[in-house]
Coordinates of C-alpha atoms in Angstrom, one line a residue:
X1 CA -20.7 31.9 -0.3
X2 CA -19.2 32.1 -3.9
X3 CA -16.3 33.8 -2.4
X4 CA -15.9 30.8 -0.1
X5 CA -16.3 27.7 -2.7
X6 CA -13.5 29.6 -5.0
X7 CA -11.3 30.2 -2.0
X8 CA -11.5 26.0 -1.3
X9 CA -11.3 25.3 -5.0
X10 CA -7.6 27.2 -5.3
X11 CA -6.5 25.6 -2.0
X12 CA -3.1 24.3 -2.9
X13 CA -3.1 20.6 -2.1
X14 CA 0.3 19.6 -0.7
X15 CA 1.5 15.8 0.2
X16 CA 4.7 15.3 2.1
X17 CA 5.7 12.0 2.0
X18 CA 9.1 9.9 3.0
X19 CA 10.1 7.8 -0.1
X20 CA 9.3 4.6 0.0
X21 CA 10.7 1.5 -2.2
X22 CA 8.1 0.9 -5.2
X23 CA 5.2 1.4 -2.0
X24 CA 1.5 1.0 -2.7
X25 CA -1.0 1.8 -4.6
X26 CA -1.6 4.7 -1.7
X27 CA 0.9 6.7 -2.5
X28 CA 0.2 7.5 -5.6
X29 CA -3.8 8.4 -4.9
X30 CA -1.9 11.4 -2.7
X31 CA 0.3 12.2 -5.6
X32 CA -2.7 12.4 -8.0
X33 CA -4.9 14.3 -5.5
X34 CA -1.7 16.7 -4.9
X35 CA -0.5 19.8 -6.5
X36 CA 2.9 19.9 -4.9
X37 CA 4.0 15.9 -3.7
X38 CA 7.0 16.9 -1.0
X39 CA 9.9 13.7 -1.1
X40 CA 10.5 13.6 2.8
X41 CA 13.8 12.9 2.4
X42 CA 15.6 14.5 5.1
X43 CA 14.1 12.9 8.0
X44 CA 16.1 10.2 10.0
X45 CA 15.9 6.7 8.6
X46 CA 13.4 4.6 10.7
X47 CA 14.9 2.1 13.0
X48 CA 13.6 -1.4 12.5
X49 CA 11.2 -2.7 9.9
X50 CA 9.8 0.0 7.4
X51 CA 8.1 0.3 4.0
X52 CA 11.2 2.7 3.1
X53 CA 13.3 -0.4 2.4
X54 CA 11.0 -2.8 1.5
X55 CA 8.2 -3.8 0.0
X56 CA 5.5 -6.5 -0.5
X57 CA 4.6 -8.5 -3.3
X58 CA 1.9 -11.7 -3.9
X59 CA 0.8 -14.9 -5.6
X60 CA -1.8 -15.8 -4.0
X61 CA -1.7 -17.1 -1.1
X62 CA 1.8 -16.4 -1.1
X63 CA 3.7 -13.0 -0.2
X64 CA 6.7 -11.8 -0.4
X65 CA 9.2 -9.6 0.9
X66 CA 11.4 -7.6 -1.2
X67 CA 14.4 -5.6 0.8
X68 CA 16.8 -3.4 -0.5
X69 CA 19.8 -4.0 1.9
X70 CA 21.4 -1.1 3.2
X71 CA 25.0 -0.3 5.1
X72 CA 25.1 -0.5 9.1
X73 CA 24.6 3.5 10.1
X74 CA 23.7 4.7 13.3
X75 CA 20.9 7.7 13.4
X76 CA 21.2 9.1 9.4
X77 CA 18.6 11.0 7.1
X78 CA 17.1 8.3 4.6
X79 CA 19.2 10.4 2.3
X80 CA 22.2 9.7 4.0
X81 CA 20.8 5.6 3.9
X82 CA 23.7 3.8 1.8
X83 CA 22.5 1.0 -0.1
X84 CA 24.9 -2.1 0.2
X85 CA 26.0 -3.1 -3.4
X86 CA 28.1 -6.1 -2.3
X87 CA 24.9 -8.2 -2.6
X88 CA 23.4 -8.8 -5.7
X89 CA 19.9 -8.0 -4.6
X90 CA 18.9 -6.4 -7.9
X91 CA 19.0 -9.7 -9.5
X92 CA 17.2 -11.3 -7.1
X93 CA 14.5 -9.2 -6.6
X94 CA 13.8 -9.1 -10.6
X95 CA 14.3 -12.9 -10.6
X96 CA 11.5 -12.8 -7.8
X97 CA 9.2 -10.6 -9.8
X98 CA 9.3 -12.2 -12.7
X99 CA 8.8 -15.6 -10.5
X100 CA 5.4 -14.2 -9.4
X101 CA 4.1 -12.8 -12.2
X102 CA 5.2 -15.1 -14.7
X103 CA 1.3 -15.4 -15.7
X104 CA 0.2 -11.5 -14.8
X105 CA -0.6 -10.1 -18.7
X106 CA 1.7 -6.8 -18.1
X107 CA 4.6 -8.7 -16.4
X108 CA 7.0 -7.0 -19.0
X109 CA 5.5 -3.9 -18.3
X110 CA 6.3 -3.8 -14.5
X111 CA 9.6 -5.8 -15.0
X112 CA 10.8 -3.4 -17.7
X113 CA 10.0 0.1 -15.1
X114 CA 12.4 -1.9 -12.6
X115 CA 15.4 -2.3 -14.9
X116 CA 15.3 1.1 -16.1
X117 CA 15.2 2.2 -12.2
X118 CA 18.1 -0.2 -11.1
X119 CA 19.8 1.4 -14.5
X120 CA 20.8 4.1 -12.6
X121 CA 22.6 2.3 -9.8
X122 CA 21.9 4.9 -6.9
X123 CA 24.2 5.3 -4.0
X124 CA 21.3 6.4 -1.5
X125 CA 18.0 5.2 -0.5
X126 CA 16.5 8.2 -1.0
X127 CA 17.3 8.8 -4.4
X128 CA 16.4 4.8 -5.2
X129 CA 12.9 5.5 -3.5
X130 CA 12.8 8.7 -5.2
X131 CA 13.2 7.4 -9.2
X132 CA 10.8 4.6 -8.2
X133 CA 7.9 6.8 -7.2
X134 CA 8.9 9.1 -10.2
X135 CA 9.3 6.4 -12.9
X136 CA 5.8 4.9 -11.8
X137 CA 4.1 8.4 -11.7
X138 CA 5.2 9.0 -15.6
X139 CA 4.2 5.5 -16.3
X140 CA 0.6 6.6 -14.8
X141 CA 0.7 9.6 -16.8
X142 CA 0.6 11.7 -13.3
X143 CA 2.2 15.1 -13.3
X144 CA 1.7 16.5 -9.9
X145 CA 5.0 18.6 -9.2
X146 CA 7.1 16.8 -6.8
X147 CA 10.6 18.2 -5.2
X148 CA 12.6 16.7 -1.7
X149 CA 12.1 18.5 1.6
X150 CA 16.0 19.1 1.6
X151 CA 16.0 21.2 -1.1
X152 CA 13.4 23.7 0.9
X153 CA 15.9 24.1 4.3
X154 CA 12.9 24.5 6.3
X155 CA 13.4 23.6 10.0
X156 CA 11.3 22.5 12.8
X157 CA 9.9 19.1 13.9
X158 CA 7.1 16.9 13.6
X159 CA 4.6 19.5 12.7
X160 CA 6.3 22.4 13.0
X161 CA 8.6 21.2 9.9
X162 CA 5.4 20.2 8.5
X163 CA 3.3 23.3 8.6
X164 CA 7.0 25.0 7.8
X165 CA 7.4 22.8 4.2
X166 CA 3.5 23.6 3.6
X167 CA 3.7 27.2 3.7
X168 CA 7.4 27.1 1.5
X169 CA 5.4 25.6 -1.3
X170 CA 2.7 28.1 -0.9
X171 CA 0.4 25.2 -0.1
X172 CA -3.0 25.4 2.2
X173 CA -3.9 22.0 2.6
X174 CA -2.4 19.3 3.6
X175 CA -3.0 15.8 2.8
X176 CA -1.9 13.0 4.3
X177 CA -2.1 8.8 5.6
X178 CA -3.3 7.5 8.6
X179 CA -0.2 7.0 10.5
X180 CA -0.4 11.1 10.8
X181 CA -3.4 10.4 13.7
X182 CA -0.8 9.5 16.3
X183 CA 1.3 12.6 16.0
X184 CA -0.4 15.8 14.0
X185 CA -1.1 18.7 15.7
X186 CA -4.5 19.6 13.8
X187 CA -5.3 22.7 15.4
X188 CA -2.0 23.7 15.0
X189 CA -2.1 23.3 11.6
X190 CA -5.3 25.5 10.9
X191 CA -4.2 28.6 13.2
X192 CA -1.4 28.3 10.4
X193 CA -4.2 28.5 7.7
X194 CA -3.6 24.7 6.8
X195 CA -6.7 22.8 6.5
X196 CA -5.8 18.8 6.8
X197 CA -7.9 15.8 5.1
X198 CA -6.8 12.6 5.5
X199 CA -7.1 9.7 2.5
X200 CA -10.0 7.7 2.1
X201 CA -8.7 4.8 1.0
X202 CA -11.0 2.3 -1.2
X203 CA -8.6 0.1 -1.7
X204 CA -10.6 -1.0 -5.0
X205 CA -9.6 -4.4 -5.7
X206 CA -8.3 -5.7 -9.7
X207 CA -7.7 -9.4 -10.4
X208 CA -4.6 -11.0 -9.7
X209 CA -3.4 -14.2 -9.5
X210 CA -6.0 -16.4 -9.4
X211 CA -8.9 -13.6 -9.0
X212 CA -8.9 -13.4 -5.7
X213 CA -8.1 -9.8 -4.1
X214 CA -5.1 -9.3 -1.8
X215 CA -4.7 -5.8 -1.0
X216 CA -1.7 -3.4 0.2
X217 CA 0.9 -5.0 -2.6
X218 CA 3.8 -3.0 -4.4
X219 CA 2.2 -0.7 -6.8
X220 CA 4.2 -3.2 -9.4
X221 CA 1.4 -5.5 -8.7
X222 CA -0.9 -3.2 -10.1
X223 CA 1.4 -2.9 -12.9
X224 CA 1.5 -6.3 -13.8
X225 CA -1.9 -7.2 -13.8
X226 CA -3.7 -3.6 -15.6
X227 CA -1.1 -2.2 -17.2
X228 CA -1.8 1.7 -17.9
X229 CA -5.3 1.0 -16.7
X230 CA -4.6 0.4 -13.9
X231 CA -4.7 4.3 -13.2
X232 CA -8.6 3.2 -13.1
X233 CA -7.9 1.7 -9.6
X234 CA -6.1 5.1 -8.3
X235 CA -9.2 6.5 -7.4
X236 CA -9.1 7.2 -3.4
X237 CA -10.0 11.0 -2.2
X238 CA -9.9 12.6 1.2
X239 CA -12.0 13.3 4.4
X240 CA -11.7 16.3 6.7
X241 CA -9.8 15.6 10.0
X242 CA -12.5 15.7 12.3
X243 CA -14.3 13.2 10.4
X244 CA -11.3 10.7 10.4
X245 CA -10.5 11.2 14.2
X246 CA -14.1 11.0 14.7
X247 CA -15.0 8.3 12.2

């Protein structure tokens, strides 16, 4: 039995994850749980509406939408995603921000991550997503290893490609969302030695605007309104599948 709690102790936790435009507060409970956070960056570009372009932001009651626009291409890897510069939508989205939180005590804080990201002027939306999840990880303080799935030519689809970027980190579990329940092949996973938990999410609410709770925001919300404490609201953990599907 000793044997068996050490073997589930050194289980390297792996995430793999397509990046997504400053996303929730989600995303970065799965970095902090993870050893190895895999950037899913080679995976085609969703068609329609996505969180990989966009993002949401409040005042209660009010939401908005933040998009980064992005060049007409049919059928590309969200690496391959061009981000249209012809439009000044940097300005508008920090003009925006600011808008919103003009009363939120760490406003400067969350503006301030922004500029340095838009610094960098990326070509791709990849590589945007990428320095956004980054710049908010070292801002938490969270160090989880993180690398892009093109960089481990793995091949394979849907959970083959899964199970096949798991085992080229040297992972053994794999955590991941909810949206995984419509596709994963669990089973498939575990005759692979991969054991899968899905996030519990708490979604533990912080005051914002007028202390009411609205949930789901840009992690720059959090940002704005706790500062580095807000790290204090990253708490979510993880469930075994069976539990989830069962649940």
């Amino acid at each position: 039995r000793r044997q068996r709690q050490m073997c589930i102790r050194d289980r390297l936790k792996v995430v793999v994850s397509q990046p997504m435009y400053f996303p929730w507060i989600g995303i970065f409970e799965q970095m902090l749980l993870a050893d190895v956070f895999v950037h899913y960056d080679d995976v085609q570009y969703p068609q329609g509406r996505s969180f990989i372009s966009r993002v949401k932001i409040a005042k209660s009651p009010d939401t908005m939408w933040l998009t980064v626009p992005i060049k007409k291409q049919d059928k590309v890897n969200i690496s391959q995603t061009t981000i249209d510069y012809s439009q000044s939508w940097q300005a508008k989205h920090l003009k925006s921000f600011a808008h919103f939180y003009a009363k939120a005590p760490f406003r400067e804080d969350a503006l301030q991550l922004v500029e340095d990201v838009f610094r960098f002027k990326d070509a791709d939306l990849a590589s945007l997503n990428i320095r956004a999840v980054e710049a908010v990880a070292k801002y938490f303080s969270i160090k989880t290893k993180t690398l892009r799935s093109s960089s481990l030519a793995t091949l394979g689809a849907s959970s083959d490609r899964l199970i096949n970027i798991v085992k080229a980190t040297g992972g053994s579990q794999y955590v991941t969302g909810h949206g995984a329940k419509k596709y994963l092949q669990h089973e498939q996973l575990e005759e692979n030695g991969i054991s899968v938990e899905y996030m519990n999410y708490e979604n533990k609410a912080y005051p914002q605007w007028d202390n009411t709770f609205i949930s789901h925001m840009s992690i720059l919300d959090l940002i704005a309104y706790k500062g580095h404490s807000g790290i204090e609201c990253i708490v979510s953990k993880t469930i075994h599948w069976r539990e989830f599907i069962n649940g």
